[in-house]
Amino acid sequence: MKVGIVGDAKRAVAWERHLRPHQIVHEVELCPHIQEVGEVEACFLVDESDQNLDILLEGIRQGLNCFLISRQPTDTTKLEKIYRATKEAGVHVQFSHWPTLAPATQWMMDRIHRPSFLSIRRAVNYTQFMNSEDEFRHFWIDELGLCMKWMDSSIHHAEAKQVYLQDTYPVAIQIFLRFENGATANINIYAGASENNHQRVASNRQEILECNVPTQEIRIGRLNSGDHLFFEKHSFDPAKAAEKAALMFLKSVQMDRETSYTSYDAYQLSLQIDQLQKRLLQFR
């Protein structure tokens, strides 16, 4: 495959390194602008700017299969346009929703297709938190996107409560979700912790999966013949996350199948973000 990478030269070169181990890539073209991309089978758009969705839309209209590498976008209007344009153009689009694309998450989603229960707890060290409303917002947006993708069911009911210090410092949020299939999920973020901690727990009637997110280590719990709970471990290399995400995208393009986090996923997440933000404003 011939692959294009669009964006800042330093980041583009870093992504070129992620592509080198993959034998299906035989040529990489680096371009500063989407308009300069030639005949490529896949395009990596590395862009954190406010215009990245406009640039992505332009790439789709050029007939490019695109992987947008950025913070999760939330502009509902633009995401709807991108979703519709993707369908019309018949191209594949993947968003860099890292909670979903992480190797450990992909393994867990294969192991338990639709968990009946999902619990996410994240504690953020207060000295590393920039006290930014937008930064805090993306903490829970990322986890919400994972819950929606993994459950693969419409949200029947949602509750949310955010806590501020002196109405300016977002220190904590709790989100509870009940899905149409009866499953539940909860998200708890705390930004005043003494040390970082990030854990996801998923279960069905047969197993419990507990993931240490920073280390990508998983504990798999089940009952033995004596009905006692025991655990085994499985681990992944966090440094390989980008490399594997790139391969997933390229394989989707090559095999003409849906990407791991699609424009539809991003659009549906943006709709639910809008609904939750309305709930949060009611209780602020």
Short mmCIF file of C-alpha atoms in Angstrom, two decimals:
data_model
loop_
_atom_site.label_atom_id
_atom_site.label_comp_id
_atom_site.label_asym_id
_atom_site.label_seq_id
_atom_site.Cartn_x
_atom_site.Cartn_y
_atom_site.Cartn_z
CA MET A 1 0.00 0.00 0.00
CA LYS A 2 1.05 3.57 -0.65
CA VAL A 3 0.24 5.72 2.39
CA GLY A 4 0.13 9.48 2.85
CA ILE A 5 0.77 11.34 6.11
CA VAL A 6 -0.49 14.92 6.38
CA GLY A 7 0.50 17.32 9.14
CA ASP A 8 3.35 18.77 11.15
CA ALA A 9 6.66 17.36 9.90
CA LYS A 10 7.90 16.19 13.31
CA ARG A 11 4.73 14.27 14.15
CA ALA A 12 4.44 12.96 10.60
CA VAL A 13 7.94 11.46 10.82
CA ALA A 14 6.98 9.84 14.14
CA TRP A 15 3.96 8.22 12.50
CA GLU A 16 6.10 7.09 9.59
CA ARG A 17 8.12 5.08 12.13
CA HIS A 18 4.90 3.42 13.33
CA LEU A 19 4.22 2.32 9.75
CA ARG A 20 7.67 0.88 9.02
CA PRO A 21 7.10 -2.51 10.74
CA HIS A 22 4.07 -3.25 8.56
CA GLN A 23 4.91 -5.19 5.41
CA ILE A 24 1.74 -4.06 3.62
CA VAL A 25 3.17 -0.50 3.48
CA HIS A 26 5.63 -0.15 0.61
CA GLU A 27 5.74 3.66 0.27
CA VAL A 28 5.01 6.64 2.55
CA GLU A 29 4.41 10.16 1.27
CA LEU A 30 4.72 13.07 3.73
CA CYS A 31 2.72 16.23 2.93
CA PRO A 32 2.07 19.44 4.86
CA HIS A 33 -1.39 19.92 3.32
CA ILE A 34 -4.23 17.59 2.32
CA GLN A 35 -4.44 19.17 -1.14
CA GLU A 36 -0.91 17.97 -1.91
CA VAL A 37 -1.62 14.28 -1.29
CA GLY A 38 -1.20 12.22 -4.44
CA GLU A 39 -2.58 8.80 -5.32
CA VAL A 40 -2.53 6.95 -2.01
CA GLU A 41 -4.61 4.09 -0.65
CA ALA A 42 -4.73 5.47 2.89
CA CYS A 43 -4.06 8.84 4.49
CA PHE A 44 -3.05 9.63 8.08
CA LEU A 45 -4.16 13.14 9.07
CA VAL A 46 -2.15 14.29 12.10
CA ASP A 47 -3.88 17.50 13.16
CA GLU A 48 -4.91 18.97 16.53
CA SER A 49 -6.09 22.29 15.09
CA ASP A 50 -9.63 23.64 15.29
CA GLN A 51 -9.91 23.10 11.53
CA ASN A 52 -9.06 19.39 11.56
CA LEU A 53 -12.64 18.28 10.84
CA ASP A 54 -12.83 20.65 7.87
CA ILE A 55 -9.55 19.21 6.56
CA LEU A 56 -10.83 15.67 7.13
CA LEU A 57 -14.01 16.49 5.20
CA GLU A 58 -11.91 17.80 2.34
CA GLY A 59 -9.88 14.59 2.32
CA ILE A 60 -13.06 12.50 2.20
CA ARG A 61 -14.32 14.54 -0.74
CA GLN A 62 -11.02 13.81 -2.48
CA GLY A 63 -11.83 10.12 -2.08
CA LEU A 64 -9.19 9.45 0.57
CA ASN A 65 -9.43 6.78 3.26
CA CYS A 66 -8.48 8.82 6.34
CA PHE A 67 -7.27 8.18 9.88
CA LEU A 68 -7.67 11.39 11.91
CA ILE A 69 -5.11 11.52 14.72
CA SER A 70 -6.22 14.15 17.21
CA ARG A 71 -8.09 14.69 20.44
CA GLN A 72 -11.62 13.33 20.10
CA PRO A 73 -13.67 15.96 18.18
CA THR A 74 -17.12 16.87 19.50
CA ASP A 75 -18.63 19.23 16.90
CA THR A 76 -21.92 17.46 16.19
CA THR A 77 -22.77 19.39 13.02
CA LYS A 78 -19.41 18.75 11.39
CA LEU A 79 -19.31 15.11 12.49
CA GLU A 80 -22.71 14.52 10.94
CA LYS A 81 -21.45 16.02 7.66
CA ILE A 82 -18.38 13.78 7.82
CA TYR A 83 -20.50 10.68 8.49
CA ARG A 84 -22.78 11.41 5.54
CA ALA A 85 -19.85 12.33 3.26
CA THR A 86 -18.09 9.08 4.18
CA LYS A 87 -21.13 7.09 3.12
CA GLU A 88 -21.50 9.04 -0.13
CA ALA A 89 -17.82 8.79 -1.03
CA GLY A 90 -17.56 5.12 -0.06
CA VAL A 91 -14.35 5.65 1.88
CA HIS A 92 -13.17 4.46 5.29
CA VAL A 93 -12.54 6.84 8.19
CA GLN A 94 -11.02 6.03 11.56
CA PHE A 95 -10.75 8.37 14.57
CA SER A 96 -7.94 8.04 17.11
CA HIS A 97 -10.17 7.20 20.05
CA TRP A 98 -7.34 5.67 22.06
CA PRO A 99 -9.45 4.06 24.82
CA THR A 100 -11.04 1.91 22.09
CA LEU A 101 -7.94 1.42 19.92
CA ALA A 102 -5.61 0.41 22.78
CA PRO A 103 -4.38 -3.21 22.38
CA ALA A 104 -5.66 -4.22 25.84
CA THR A 105 -9.13 -2.82 25.09
CA GLN A 106 -9.30 -4.57 21.73
CA TRP A 107 -8.43 -7.84 23.44
CA MET A 108 -11.06 -7.31 26.15
CA MET A 109 -13.74 -6.38 23.61
CA ASP A 110 -13.01 -9.63 21.75
CA ARG A 111 -13.15 -11.56 25.02
CA ILE A 112 -16.43 -10.03 26.24
CA HIS A 113 -18.46 -8.68 23.35
CA ARG A 114 -21.16 -6.91 25.38
CA PRO A 115 -20.43 -6.71 29.10
CA SER A 116 -23.34 -6.52 31.49
CA PHE A 117 -21.36 -4.17 33.74
CA LEU A 118 -18.59 -1.67 33.07
CA SER A 119 -16.91 0.47 35.74
CA ILE A 120 -14.24 3.09 35.03
CA ARG A 121 -12.29 4.93 37.70
CA ARG A 122 -9.63 7.52 36.96
CA ALA A 123 -7.67 9.54 39.50
CA VAL A 124 -5.55 12.37 38.09
CA ASN A 125 -2.61 13.82 40.01
CA TYR A 126 -3.51 17.39 40.99
CA THR A 127 -0.04 18.73 40.15
CA GLN A 128 -0.33 17.41 36.57
CA PHE A 129 -3.87 18.68 35.98
CA MET A 130 -3.86 22.02 34.15
CA ASN A 131 -7.17 23.12 35.74
CA SER A 132 -8.71 23.39 32.30
CA GLU A 133 -12.42 22.79 31.84
CA ASP A 134 -11.72 21.46 28.34
CA GLU A 135 -9.02 19.07 29.57
CA PHE A 136 -11.30 17.71 32.30
CA ARG A 137 -14.16 17.39 29.81
CA HIS A 138 -12.06 15.17 27.57
CA PHE A 139 -11.26 12.85 30.48
CA TRP A 140 -14.89 11.75 30.67
CA ILE A 141 -15.59 12.10 26.93
CA ASP A 142 -12.93 9.47 26.18
CA GLU A 143 -14.43 7.03 28.68
CA LEU A 144 -17.99 7.72 27.52
CA GLY A 145 -16.96 6.89 23.96
CA LEU A 146 -15.52 3.58 25.11
CA CYS A 147 -18.67 2.67 27.04
CA MET A 148 -20.86 3.37 24.01
CA LYS A 149 -18.61 1.44 21.62
CA TRP A 150 -18.16 -1.57 23.87
CA MET A 151 -21.79 -1.89 24.97
CA ASP A 152 -23.00 -1.50 21.36
CA SER A 153 -26.47 -0.56 22.61
CA SER A 154 -28.47 2.66 22.83
CA ILE A 155 -28.38 4.55 26.13
CA HIS A 156 -31.76 4.27 27.87
CA HIS A 157 -30.98 6.55 30.83
CA ALA A 158 -28.05 8.73 31.88
CA GLU A 159 -27.25 10.63 35.08
CA ALA A 160 -24.31 12.96 35.60
CA LYS A 161 -23.00 15.17 38.38
CA GLN A 162 -19.86 17.33 38.26
CA VAL A 163 -18.21 18.94 41.30
CA TYR A 164 -16.32 22.25 41.25
CA LEU A 165 -14.24 24.10 43.83
CA GLN A 166 -15.29 27.76 43.98
CA ASP A 167 -17.23 27.25 40.72
CA THR A 168 -13.99 27.24 38.70
CA TYR A 169 -11.94 24.11 39.46
CA PRO A 170 -13.53 20.90 38.06
CA VAL A 171 -12.49 18.35 40.64
CA ALA A 172 -14.76 15.33 40.05
CA ILE A 173 -17.52 13.87 37.90
CA GLN A 174 -19.79 10.85 38.23
CA ILE A 175 -21.70 9.44 35.26
CA PHE A 176 -24.16 6.56 35.37
CA LEU A 177 -25.47 4.93 32.20
CA ARG A 178 -28.17 2.33 31.66
CA PHE A 179 -28.38 0.80 28.22
CA GLU A 180 -31.34 -0.55 26.28
CA ASN A 181 -30.02 -4.11 26.66
CA GLY A 182 -30.06 -3.79 30.47
CA ALA A 183 -26.32 -3.32 30.91
CA THR A 184 -24.97 -0.53 33.12
CA ALA A 185 -21.79 1.55 33.19
CA ASN A 186 -20.35 4.10 35.57
CA ILE A 187 -17.56 6.61 35.07
CA ASN A 188 -15.80 8.32 37.97
CA ILE A 189 -13.10 10.94 37.40
CA TYR A 190 -11.25 12.68 40.25
CA ALA A 191 -8.69 15.40 39.48
CA GLY A 192 -7.35 16.03 42.98
CA ALA A 193 -5.50 12.79 43.59
CA SER A 194 -2.03 12.42 45.11
CA GLU A 195 -1.07 10.00 42.34
CA ASN A 196 -2.42 8.85 38.98
CA ASN A 197 -4.60 5.77 38.79
CA HIS A 198 -6.74 4.51 35.92
CA GLN A 199 -8.72 1.27 36.02
CA ARG A 200 -11.47 -0.30 33.93
CA VAL A 201 -13.51 -3.31 35.09
CA ALA A 202 -15.89 -5.22 32.80
CA SER A 203 -17.87 -8.35 33.51
CA ASN A 204 -20.47 -10.75 32.22
CA ARG A 205 -21.86 -13.92 33.84
CA GLN A 206 -18.67 -15.87 33.18
CA GLU A 207 -15.70 -13.54 33.73
CA ILE A 208 -14.36 -10.32 35.22
CA LEU A 209 -11.78 -8.32 33.29
CA GLU A 210 -9.78 -5.72 35.23
CA CYS A 211 -7.45 -3.47 33.24
CA ASN A 212 -4.71 -1.22 34.58
CA VAL A 213 -4.87 1.35 31.77
CA PRO A 214 -1.37 2.96 31.99
CA THR A 215 0.43 -0.40 32.06
CA GLN A 216 -2.09 -2.22 29.78
CA GLU A 217 -2.11 -5.17 32.19
CA ILE A 218 -5.30 -7.25 32.47
CA ARG A 219 -6.46 -9.56 35.26
CA ILE A 220 -8.98 -12.17 34.13
CA GLY A 221 -11.15 -13.50 36.95
CA ARG A 222 -13.41 -16.56 36.88
CA LEU A 223 -14.65 -19.31 39.18
CA ASN A 224 -12.71 -22.57 39.42
CA SER A 225 -14.20 -26.05 39.94
CA GLY A 226 -14.56 -25.30 43.65
CA ASP A 227 -16.47 -22.07 42.96
CA HIS A 228 -13.57 -19.96 44.18
CA LEU A 229 -12.58 -16.82 42.31
CA PHE A 230 -9.11 -16.96 40.79
CA PHE A 231 -7.23 -14.66 38.42
CA GLU A 232 -4.76 -14.98 35.60
CA LYS A 233 -2.88 -12.14 33.92
CA HIS A 234 -2.42 -10.92 30.39
CA SER A 235 -0.32 -7.91 29.38
CA PHE A 236 0.29 -5.69 26.36
CA ASP A 237 2.99 -3.19 25.45
CA PRO A 238 1.60 0.39 25.71
CA ALA A 239 4.36 1.58 23.35
CA LYS A 240 2.82 -0.50 20.54
CA ALA A 241 -0.61 1.17 20.70
CA ALA A 242 -0.08 3.61 17.81
CA GLU A 243 1.62 0.98 15.65
CA LYS A 244 -1.27 -1.46 16.13
CA ALA A 245 -3.91 1.23 15.59
CA ALA A 246 -2.27 2.09 12.28
CA LEU A 247 -2.33 -1.56 11.26
CA MET A 248 -6.02 -1.91 12.19
CA PHE A 249 -6.84 1.05 9.96
CA LEU A 250 -4.77 -0.23 7.04
CA LYS A 251 -6.33 -3.70 7.33
CA SER A 252 -9.81 -2.15 7.31
CA VAL A 253 -8.99 -0.29 4.10
CA GLN A 254 -7.34 -3.32 2.53
CA MET A 255 -10.24 -5.65 3.38
CA ASP A 256 -12.96 -3.04 2.75
CA ARG A 257 -14.51 -3.38 6.19
CA GLU A 258 -15.60 -1.01 8.97
CA THR A 259 -12.80 0.68 10.93
CA SER A 260 -12.32 0.19 14.67
CA TYR A 261 -13.71 3.66 15.52
CA THR A 262 -15.81 5.06 12.71
CA SER A 263 -17.31 8.43 11.80
CA TYR A 264 -20.66 7.04 12.97
CA ASP A 265 -19.16 6.23 16.40
CA ALA A 266 -17.75 9.75 16.66
CA TYR A 267 -21.06 11.32 15.58
CA GLN A 268 -23.12 9.26 18.07
CA LEU A 269 -20.68 10.14 20.86
CA SER A 270 -21.05 13.85 20.10
CA LEU A 271 -24.85 13.56 20.38
CA GLN A 272 -24.58 11.91 23.79
CA ILE A 273 -22.04 14.51 24.95
CA ASP A 274 -24.59 17.23 24.15
CA GLN A 275 -27.22 15.42 26.22
CA LEU A 276 -24.92 14.89 29.19
CA GLN A 277 -23.75 18.49 29.19
CA LYS A 278 -27.38 19.60 29.46
CA ARG A 279 -27.75 17.33 32.49
CA LEU A 280 -24.58 18.74 34.04
CA LEU A 281 -25.80 22.33 33.61
CA GLN A 282 -29.01 21.48 35.50
CA PHE A 283 -27.08 20.51 38.63
CA ARG A 284 -24.19 22.95 38.57
#
